[in-house]
Coordinates of C-alpha atoms in Angstrom, one line a residue:
M1 CA 17.1 17.2 -13.8
K2 CA 16.4 13.4 -14.6
I3 CA 12.6 12.3 -14.8
E4 CA 11.9 9.3 -13.0
K5 CA 9.2 7.3 -14.8
Y6 CA 6.6 5.1 -13.6
K7 CA 4.4 3.0 -15.6
L8 CA 1.0 1.5 -15.0
E9 CA -0.6 -1.1 -17.4
T10 CA -4.3 -0.7 -18.2
P11 CA -6.7 -2.5 -20.4
K12 CA -6.2 0.5 -23.0
G13 CA -2.4 0.4 -22.8
T14 CA 0.3 1.6 -20.9
L15 CA 0.3 5.0 -19.0
Q16 CA 3.8 6.5 -18.2
Y17 CA 3.8 9.0 -15.5
N18 CA 6.1 11.3 -13.3
I19 CA 5.5 12.9 -10.0
S20 CA 7.8 15.5 -8.7
G21 CA 8.0 18.6 -6.6
N22 CA 6.4 19.1 -3.2
G23 CA 3.9 22.0 -2.5
K24 CA 0.8 23.7 -3.5
P25 CA -0.8 24.1 -6.0
N26 CA -1.0 20.5 -7.5
I27 CA -0.4 20.9 -11.0
V28 CA -1.2 18.2 -13.8
L29 CA 0.6 18.3 -17.2
I30 CA -1.4 16.4 -19.9
N31 CA 0.4 15.3 -23.0
G32 CA -2.2 15.6 -25.8
G33 CA 0.3 14.8 -28.6
S34 CA 1.3 11.2 -27.5
G35 CA 4.9 12.5 -27.4
P36 CA 7.4 11.3 -24.6
I37 CA 7.4 12.4 -21.3
E38 CA 10.7 14.1 -21.7
G39 CA 8.7 16.9 -23.6
W40 CA 7.9 18.4 -20.2
M41 CA 11.6 19.1 -19.5
K42 CA 11.6 22.6 -20.5
I43 CA 9.0 23.6 -17.7
L44 CA 9.1 20.7 -15.2
P45 CA 12.1 21.8 -13.1
A46 CA 11.0 25.2 -12.7
I47 CA 7.5 24.5 -11.5
S48 CA 8.3 21.6 -9.6
E49 CA 10.6 23.8 -7.3
S50 CA 7.4 25.3 -5.7
S51 CA 4.4 22.9 -6.8
S52 CA 3.8 19.2 -6.7
V53 CA 3.5 18.0 -10.4
F54 CA 2.1 15.0 -12.0
S55 CA 3.0 14.6 -15.7

């Protein structure tokens, strides 16, 4: 699964995010380690099969 990245410029810096999947519940993955969004690849494919995921 390839992560399609989106970027949003804010006064505090750039926010990089992805929205994948379609379903309930809606899941939000928050990266507290300032690492790349690709760090979620271990779990993102599986949980996006049945839920909407914002990472």
